[in-house]
PDB file of C-alpha atoms in Angstrom:
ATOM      1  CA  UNK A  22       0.000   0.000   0.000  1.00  0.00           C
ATOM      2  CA  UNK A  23       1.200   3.265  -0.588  1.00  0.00           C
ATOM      3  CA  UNK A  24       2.553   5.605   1.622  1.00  0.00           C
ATOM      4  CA  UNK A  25       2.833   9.374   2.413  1.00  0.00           C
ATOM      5  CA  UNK A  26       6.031  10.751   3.018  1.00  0.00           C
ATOM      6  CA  UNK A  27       5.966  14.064   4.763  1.00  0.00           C
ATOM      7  CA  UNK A  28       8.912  16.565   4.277  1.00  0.00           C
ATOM      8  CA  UNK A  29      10.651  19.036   6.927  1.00  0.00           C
ATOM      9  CA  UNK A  30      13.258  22.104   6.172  1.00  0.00           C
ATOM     10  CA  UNK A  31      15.883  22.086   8.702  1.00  0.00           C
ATOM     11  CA  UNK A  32      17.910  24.680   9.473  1.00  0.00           C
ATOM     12  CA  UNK A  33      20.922  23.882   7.471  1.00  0.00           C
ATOM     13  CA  UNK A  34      21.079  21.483   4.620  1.00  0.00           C
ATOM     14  CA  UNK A  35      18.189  20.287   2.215  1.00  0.00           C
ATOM     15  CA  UNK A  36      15.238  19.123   3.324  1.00  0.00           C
ATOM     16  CA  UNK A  37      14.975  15.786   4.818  1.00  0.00           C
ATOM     17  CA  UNK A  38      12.285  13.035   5.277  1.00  0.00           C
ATOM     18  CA  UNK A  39      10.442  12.266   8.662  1.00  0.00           C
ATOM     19  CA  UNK A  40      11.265   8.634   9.397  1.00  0.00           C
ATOM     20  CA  UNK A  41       7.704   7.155   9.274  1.00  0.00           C
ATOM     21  CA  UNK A  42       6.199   5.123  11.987  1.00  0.00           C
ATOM     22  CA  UNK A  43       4.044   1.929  12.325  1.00  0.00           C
ATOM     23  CA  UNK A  44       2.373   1.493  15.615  1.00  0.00           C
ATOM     24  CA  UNK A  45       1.396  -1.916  15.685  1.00  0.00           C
ATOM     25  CA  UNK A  46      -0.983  -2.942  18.050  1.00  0.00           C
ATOM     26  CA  UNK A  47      -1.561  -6.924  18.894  1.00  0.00           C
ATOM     27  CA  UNK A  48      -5.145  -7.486  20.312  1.00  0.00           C
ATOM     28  CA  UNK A  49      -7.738 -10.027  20.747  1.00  0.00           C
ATOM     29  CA  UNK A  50     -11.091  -9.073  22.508  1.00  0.00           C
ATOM     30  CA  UNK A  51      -9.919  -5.480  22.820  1.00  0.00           C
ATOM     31  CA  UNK A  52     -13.395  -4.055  21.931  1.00  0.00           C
ATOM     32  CA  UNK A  53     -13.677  -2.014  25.138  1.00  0.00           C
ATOM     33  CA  UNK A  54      -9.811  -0.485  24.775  1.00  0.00           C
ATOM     34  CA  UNK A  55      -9.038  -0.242  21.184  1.00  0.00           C
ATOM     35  CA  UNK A  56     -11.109   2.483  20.221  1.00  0.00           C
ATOM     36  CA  UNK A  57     -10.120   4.738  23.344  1.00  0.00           C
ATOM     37  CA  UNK A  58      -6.307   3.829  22.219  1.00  0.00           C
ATOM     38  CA  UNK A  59      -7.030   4.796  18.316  1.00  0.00           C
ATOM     39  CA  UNK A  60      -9.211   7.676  19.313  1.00  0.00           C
ATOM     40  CA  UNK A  61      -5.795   8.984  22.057  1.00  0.00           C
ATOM     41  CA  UNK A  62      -3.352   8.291  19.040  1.00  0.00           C
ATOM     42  CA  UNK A  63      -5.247   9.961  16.348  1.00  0.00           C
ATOM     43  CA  UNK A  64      -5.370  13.493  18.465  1.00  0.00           C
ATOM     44  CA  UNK A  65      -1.656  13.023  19.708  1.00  0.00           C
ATOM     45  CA  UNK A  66      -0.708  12.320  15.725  1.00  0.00           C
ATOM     46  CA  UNK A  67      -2.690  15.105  14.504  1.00  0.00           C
ATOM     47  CA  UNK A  68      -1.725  16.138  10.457  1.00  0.00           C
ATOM     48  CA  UNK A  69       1.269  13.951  10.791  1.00  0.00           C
ATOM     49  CA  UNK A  70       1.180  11.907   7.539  1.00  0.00           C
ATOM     50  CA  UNK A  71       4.245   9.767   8.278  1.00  0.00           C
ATOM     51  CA  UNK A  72       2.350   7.251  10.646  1.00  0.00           C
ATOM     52  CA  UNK A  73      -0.207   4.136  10.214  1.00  0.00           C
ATOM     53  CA  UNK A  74      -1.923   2.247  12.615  1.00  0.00           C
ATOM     54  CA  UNK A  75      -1.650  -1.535  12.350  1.00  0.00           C
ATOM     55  CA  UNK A  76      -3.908  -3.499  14.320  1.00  0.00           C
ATOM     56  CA  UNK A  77      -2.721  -7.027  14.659  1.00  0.00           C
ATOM     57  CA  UNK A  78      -5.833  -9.145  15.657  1.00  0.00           C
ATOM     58  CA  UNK A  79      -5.787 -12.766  16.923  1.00  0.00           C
ATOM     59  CA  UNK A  80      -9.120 -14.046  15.525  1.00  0.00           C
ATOM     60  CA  UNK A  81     -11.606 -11.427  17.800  1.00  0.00           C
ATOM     61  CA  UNK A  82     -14.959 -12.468  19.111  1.00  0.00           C
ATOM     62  CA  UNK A  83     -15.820  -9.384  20.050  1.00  0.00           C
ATOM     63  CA  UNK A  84     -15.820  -6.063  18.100  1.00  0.00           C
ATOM     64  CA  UNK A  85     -12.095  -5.547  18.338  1.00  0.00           C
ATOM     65  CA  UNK A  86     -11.403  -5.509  14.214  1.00  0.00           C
ATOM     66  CA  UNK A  87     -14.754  -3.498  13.452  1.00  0.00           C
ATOM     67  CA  UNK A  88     -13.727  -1.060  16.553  1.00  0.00           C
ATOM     68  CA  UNK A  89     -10.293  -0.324  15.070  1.00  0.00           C
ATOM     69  CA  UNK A  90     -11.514  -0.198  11.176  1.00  0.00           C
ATOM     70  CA  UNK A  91     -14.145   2.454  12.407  1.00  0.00           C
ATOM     71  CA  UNK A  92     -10.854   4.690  14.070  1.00  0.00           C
ATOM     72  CA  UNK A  93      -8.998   4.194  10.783  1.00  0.00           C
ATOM     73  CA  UNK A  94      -6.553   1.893  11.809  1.00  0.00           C
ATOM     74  CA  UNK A  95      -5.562  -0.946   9.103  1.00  0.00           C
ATOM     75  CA  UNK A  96      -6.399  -4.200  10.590  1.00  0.00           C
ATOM     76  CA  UNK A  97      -4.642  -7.588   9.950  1.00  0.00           C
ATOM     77  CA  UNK A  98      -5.640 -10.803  10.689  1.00  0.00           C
ATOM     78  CA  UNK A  99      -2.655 -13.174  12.126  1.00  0.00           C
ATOM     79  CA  UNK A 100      -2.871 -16.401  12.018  1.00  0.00           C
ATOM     80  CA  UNK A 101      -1.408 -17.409  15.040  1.00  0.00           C
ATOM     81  CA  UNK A 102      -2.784 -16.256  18.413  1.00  0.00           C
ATOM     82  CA  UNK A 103      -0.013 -15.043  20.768  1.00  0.00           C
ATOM     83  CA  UNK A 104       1.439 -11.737  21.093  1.00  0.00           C
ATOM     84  CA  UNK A 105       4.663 -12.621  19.700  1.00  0.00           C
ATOM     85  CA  UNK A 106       3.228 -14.350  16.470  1.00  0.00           C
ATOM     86  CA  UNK A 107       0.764 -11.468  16.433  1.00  0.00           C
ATOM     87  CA  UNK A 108       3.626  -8.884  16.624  1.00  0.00           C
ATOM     88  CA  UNK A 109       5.835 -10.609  14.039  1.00  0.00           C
ATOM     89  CA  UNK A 110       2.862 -10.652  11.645  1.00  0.00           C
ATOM     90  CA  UNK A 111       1.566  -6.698  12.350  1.00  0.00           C
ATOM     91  CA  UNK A 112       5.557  -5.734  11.656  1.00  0.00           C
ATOM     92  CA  UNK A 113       5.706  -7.386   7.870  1.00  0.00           C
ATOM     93  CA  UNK A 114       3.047  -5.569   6.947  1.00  0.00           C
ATOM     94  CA  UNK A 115       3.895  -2.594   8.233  1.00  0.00           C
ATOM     95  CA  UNK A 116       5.875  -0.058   6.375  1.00  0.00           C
ATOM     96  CA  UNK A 117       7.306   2.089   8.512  1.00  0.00           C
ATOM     97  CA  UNK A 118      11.109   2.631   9.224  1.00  0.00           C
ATOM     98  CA  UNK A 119      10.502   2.551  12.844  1.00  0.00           C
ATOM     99  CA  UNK A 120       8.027   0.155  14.296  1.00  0.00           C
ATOM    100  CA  UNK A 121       6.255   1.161  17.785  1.00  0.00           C
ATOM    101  CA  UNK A 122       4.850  -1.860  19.541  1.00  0.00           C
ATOM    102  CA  UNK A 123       2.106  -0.914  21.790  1.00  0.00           C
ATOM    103  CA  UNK A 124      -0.775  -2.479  24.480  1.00  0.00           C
ATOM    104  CA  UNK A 125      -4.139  -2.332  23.295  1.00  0.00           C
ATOM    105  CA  UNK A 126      -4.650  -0.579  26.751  1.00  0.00           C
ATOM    106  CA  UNK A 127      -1.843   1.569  27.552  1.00  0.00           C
ATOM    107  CA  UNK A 128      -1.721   5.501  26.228  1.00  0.00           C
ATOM    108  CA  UNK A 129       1.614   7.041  25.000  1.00  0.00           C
ATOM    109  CA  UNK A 130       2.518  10.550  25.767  1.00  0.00           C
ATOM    110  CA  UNK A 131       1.301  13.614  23.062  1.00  0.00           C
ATOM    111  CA  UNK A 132       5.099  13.912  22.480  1.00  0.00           C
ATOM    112  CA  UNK A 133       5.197  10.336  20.766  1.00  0.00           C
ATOM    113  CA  UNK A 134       6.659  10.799  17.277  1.00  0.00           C
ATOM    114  CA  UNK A 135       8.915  13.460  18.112  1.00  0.00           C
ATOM    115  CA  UNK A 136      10.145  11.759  20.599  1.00  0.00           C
ATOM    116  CA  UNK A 137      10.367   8.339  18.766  1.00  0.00           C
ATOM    117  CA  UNK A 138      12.456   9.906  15.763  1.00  0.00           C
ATOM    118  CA  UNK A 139      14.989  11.872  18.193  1.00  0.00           C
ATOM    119  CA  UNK A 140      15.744   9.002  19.944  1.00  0.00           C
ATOM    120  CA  UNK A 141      16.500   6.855  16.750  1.00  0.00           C
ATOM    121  CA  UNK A 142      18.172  10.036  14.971  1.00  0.00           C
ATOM    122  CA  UNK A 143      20.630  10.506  17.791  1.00  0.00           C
ATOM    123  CA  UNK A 144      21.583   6.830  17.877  1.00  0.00           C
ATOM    124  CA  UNK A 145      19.417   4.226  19.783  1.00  0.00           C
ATOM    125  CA  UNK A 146      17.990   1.578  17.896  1.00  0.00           C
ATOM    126  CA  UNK A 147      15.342   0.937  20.061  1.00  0.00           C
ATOM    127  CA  UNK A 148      13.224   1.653  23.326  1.00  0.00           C
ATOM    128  CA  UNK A 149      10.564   2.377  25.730  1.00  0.00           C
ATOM    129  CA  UNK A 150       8.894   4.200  27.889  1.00  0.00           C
ATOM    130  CA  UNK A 151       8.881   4.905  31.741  1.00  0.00           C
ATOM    131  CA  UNK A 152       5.683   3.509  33.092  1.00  0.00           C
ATOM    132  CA  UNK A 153       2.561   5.061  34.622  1.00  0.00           C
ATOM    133  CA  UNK A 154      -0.226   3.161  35.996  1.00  0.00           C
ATOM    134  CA  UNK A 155      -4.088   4.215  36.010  1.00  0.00           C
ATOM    135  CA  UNK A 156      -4.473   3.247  39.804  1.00  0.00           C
ATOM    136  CA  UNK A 157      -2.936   5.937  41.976  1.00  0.00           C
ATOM    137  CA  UNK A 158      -1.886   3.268  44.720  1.00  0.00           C
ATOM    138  CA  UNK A 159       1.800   3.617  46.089  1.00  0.00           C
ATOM    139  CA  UNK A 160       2.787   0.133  45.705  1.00  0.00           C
ATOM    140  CA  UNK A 161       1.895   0.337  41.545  1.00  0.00           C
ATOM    141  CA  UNK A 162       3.802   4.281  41.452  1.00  0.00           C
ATOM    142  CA  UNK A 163       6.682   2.614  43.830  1.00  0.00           C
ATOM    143  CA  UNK A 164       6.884  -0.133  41.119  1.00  0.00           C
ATOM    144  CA  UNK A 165       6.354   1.646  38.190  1.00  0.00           C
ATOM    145  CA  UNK A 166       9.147   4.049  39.329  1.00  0.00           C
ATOM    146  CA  UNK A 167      11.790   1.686  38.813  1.00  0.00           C
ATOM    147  CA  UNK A 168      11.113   1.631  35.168  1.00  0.00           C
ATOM    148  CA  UNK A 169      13.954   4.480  34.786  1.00  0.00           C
ATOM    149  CA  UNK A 170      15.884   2.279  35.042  1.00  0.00           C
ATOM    150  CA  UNK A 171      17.822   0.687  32.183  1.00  0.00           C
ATOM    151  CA  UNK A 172      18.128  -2.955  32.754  1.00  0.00           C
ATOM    152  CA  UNK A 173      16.074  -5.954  31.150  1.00  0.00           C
ATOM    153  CA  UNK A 174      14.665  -7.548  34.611  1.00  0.00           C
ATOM    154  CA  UNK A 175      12.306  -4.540  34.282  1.00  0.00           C
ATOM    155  CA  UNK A 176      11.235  -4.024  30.799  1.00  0.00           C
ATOM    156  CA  UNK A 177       7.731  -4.973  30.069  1.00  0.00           C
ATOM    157  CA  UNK A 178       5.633  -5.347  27.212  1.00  0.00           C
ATOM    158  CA  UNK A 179       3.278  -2.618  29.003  1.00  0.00           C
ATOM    159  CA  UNK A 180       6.405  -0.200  28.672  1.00  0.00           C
ATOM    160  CA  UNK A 181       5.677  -0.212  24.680  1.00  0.00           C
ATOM    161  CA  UNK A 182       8.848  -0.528  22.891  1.00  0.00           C
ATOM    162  CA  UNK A 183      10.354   1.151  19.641  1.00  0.00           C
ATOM    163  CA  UNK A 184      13.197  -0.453  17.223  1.00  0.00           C
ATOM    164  CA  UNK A 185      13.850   0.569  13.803  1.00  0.00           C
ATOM    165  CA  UNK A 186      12.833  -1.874  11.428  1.00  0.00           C
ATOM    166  CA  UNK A 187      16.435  -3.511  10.375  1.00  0.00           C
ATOM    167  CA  UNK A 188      17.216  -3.883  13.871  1.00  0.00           C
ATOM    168  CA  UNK A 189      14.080  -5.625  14.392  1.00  0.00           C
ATOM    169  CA  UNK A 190      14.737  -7.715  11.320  1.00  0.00           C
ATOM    170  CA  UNK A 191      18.803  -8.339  11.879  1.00  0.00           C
ATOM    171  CA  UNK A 192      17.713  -9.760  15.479  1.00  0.00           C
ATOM    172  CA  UNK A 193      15.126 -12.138  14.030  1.00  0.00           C
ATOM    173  CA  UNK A 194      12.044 -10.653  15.571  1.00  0.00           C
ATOM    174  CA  UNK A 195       9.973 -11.666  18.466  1.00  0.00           C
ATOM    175  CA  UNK A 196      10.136 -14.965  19.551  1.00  0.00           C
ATOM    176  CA  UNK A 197       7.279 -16.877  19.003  1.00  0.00           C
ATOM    177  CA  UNK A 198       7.689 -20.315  21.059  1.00  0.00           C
ATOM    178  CA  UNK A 199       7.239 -17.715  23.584  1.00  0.00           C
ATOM    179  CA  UNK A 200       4.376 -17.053  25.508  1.00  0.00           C
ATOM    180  CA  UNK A 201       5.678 -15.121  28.418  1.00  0.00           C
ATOM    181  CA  UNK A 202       8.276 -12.700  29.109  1.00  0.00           C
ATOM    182  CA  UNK A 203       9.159 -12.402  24.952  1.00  0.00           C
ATOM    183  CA  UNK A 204       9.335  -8.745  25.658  1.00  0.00           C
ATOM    184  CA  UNK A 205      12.522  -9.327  27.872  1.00  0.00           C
ATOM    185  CA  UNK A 206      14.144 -11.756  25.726  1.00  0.00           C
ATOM    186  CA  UNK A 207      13.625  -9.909  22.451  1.00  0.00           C
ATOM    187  CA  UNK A 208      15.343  -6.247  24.249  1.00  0.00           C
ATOM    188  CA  UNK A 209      18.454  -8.556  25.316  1.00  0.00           C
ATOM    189  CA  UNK A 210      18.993  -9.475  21.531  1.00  0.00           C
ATOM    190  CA  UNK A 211      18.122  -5.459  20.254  1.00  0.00           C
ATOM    191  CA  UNK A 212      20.919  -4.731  22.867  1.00  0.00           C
ATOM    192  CA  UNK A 213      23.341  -6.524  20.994  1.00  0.00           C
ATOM    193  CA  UNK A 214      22.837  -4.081  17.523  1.00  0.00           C
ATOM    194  CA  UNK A 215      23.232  -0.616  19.295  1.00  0.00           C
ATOM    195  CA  UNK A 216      22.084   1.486  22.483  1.00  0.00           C
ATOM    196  CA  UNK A 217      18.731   1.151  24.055  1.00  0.00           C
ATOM    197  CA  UNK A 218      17.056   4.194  25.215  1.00  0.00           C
ATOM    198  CA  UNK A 219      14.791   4.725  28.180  1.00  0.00           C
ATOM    199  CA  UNK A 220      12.916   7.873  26.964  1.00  0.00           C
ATOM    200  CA  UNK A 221      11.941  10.158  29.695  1.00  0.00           C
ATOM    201  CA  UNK A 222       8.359  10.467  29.273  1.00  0.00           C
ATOM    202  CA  UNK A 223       5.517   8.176  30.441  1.00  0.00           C
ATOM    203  CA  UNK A 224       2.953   5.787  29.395  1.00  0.00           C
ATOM    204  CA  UNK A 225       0.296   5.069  30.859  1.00  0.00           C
ATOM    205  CA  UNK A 226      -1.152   1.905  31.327  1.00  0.00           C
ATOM    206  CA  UNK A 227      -4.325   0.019  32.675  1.00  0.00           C
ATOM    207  CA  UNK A 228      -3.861  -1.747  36.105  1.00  0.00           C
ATOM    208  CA  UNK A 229      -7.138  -3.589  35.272  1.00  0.00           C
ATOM    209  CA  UNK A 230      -4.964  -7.166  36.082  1.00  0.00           C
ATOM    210  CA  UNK A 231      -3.911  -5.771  39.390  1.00  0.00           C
ATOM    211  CA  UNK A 232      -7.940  -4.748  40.677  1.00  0.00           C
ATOM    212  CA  UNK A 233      -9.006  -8.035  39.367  1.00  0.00           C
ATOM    213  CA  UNK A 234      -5.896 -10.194  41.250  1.00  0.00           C
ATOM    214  CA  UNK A 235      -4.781  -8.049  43.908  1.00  0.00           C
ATOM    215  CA  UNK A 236      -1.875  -5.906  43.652  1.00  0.00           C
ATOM    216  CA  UNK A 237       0.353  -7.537  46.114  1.00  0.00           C
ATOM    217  CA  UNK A 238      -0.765 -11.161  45.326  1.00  0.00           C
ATOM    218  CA  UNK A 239       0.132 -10.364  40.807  1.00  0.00           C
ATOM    219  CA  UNK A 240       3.396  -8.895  41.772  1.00  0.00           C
ATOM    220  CA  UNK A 241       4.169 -11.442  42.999  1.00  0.00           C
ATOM    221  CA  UNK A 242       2.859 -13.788  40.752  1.00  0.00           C
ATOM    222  CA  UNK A 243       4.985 -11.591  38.378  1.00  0.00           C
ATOM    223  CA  UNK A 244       8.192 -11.908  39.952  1.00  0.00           C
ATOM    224  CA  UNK A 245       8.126 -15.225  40.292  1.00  0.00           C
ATOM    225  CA  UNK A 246       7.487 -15.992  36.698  1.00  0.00           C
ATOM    226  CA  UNK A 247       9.997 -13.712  35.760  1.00  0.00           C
ATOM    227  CA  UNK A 248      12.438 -15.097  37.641  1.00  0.00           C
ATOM    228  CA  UNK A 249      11.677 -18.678  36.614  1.00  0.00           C
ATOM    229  CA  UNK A 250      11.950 -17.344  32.900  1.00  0.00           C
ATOM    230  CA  UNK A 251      15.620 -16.582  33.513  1.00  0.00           C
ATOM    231  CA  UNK A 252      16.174 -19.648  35.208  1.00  0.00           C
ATOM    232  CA  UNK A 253      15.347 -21.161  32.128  1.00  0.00           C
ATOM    233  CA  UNK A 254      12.172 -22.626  33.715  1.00  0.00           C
ATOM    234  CA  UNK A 255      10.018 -23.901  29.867  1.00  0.00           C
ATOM    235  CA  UNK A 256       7.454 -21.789  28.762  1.00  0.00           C
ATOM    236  CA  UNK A 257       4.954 -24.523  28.988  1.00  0.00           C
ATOM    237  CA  UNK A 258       5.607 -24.618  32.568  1.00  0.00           C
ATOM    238  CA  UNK A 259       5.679 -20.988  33.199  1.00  0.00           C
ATOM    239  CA  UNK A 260       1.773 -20.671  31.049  1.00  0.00           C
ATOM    240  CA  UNK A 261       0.764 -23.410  33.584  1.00  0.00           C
ATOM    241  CA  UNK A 262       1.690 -21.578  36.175  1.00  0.00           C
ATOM    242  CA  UNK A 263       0.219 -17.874  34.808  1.00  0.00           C
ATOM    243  CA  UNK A 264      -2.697 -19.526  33.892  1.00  0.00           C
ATOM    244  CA  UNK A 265      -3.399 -21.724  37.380  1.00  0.00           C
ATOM    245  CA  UNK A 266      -2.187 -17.793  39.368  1.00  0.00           C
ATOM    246  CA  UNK A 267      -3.973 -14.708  37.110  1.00  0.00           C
ATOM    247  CA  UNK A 268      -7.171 -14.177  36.794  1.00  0.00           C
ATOM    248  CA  UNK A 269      -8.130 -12.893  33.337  1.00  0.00           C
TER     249      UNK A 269
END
């Protein structure tokens, strides 16, 4: 499909192109989300022509694909249900030169594309976001401060994450054997082709899983399936386990 390609003046030099971005959004029975998301990204993107909206759906039994077609966000059907598969698929259809990978439920700051095509102009090949939760409880802001921090035993999927696309490609993509925790395996591999960049602004995410399990008892949950992940615990054990501990 063809693409627009906007054009700035800089100060010195001849013009040059904005790098263009594909957010790429894996959902599956997202109805109630996905439209608030498209609806957030739309107003934050405003005239910006160098940006599309993938929506990566796993086979939907709700509203999800009509939701996002109705925003104007291109929606492709993967499949293979799993966020990793679903991920893999949104990103080779997408065009952009920087892919954003983002939670059907978690809002990026107005300063998104700007900040997206600084960081990857002045070097990084990929990152995220600091995190914000939508619960204003001290344990989830103690947590979610932490997320400053650049080192993979706190980088979450929730965090969103941005790579340019032949990064993404050279490291081989997501991993999709995995099921949990492919978010901090894939950032240990983008390490490897260049610097990865905390950014300092926040996103803001849903702490829907934390109301419905308790926020002590899913931290916990949470660090103990993290840390069995990097024991090198198999994923089939580690789903067991997620799916016998979270509810929802």
């Amino acid at each position: 499909m063809p693409v627009a390609r906007l054009y700035v003046s800089m100060p010195s030099g001849p013009a040059a192109p904005l790098l263009f971005v594909s957010i790429i959004i894996p959902t599956f029975n997202e109805g109630s989300h996905i439209g608030r998301l498209l609806a957030h990204l739309r107003a934050i993107n405003g005239a910006d022509a160098a940006v599309e909206l993938v929506v990566a759906d796993g086979g939907s039994l709700d509203d999800t694909a009509a939701e996002a077609a109705a925003h104007g966000a291109r929606v492709v059907q993967c499949p293979r249900r799993g966020r990793a598969a679903q991920l893999n698929h949104g990103a080779a259809r997408a065009t952009g030169q920087i892919l954003y990978f983002l939670h059907a439920d978690s809002l990026p700051p107005a300063t998104l594309l700007p900040d997206l095509r600084a960081a990857v102009a002045t070097g990084a090949v990929a990152g995220c976001y600091r995190l914000r939760f939508d619960e204003p409880h001290w344990f989830l802001a103690a947590n979610a401060w932490f997320t400053r921090f650049n080192f993979n035993g706190i980088r979450y999927g929730d965090q969103s994450l941005f790579v340019r696309r032949e990064v993404f490609e050279r490291a081989g993509g997501y991993r999709e054997q995995l099921q949990l925790l492919e978010d901090q395996e894939i950032v240990g591999r983008l390490r490897q082709h260049g610097p990865f960049r905390v950014l300092p602004g926040y996103i803001v995410t849903s702490a829907r899983k934390y109301r419905r399990n308790g926020i002590y008892r899913l931290q916990a949950v949470f660090a103990l399936l993290t840390g069995l992940f990097w024991l090198g615990v198999p994923q089939a054990r580690l789903v067991q386990l997620y799916q016998r501990l979270v509810r929802g």
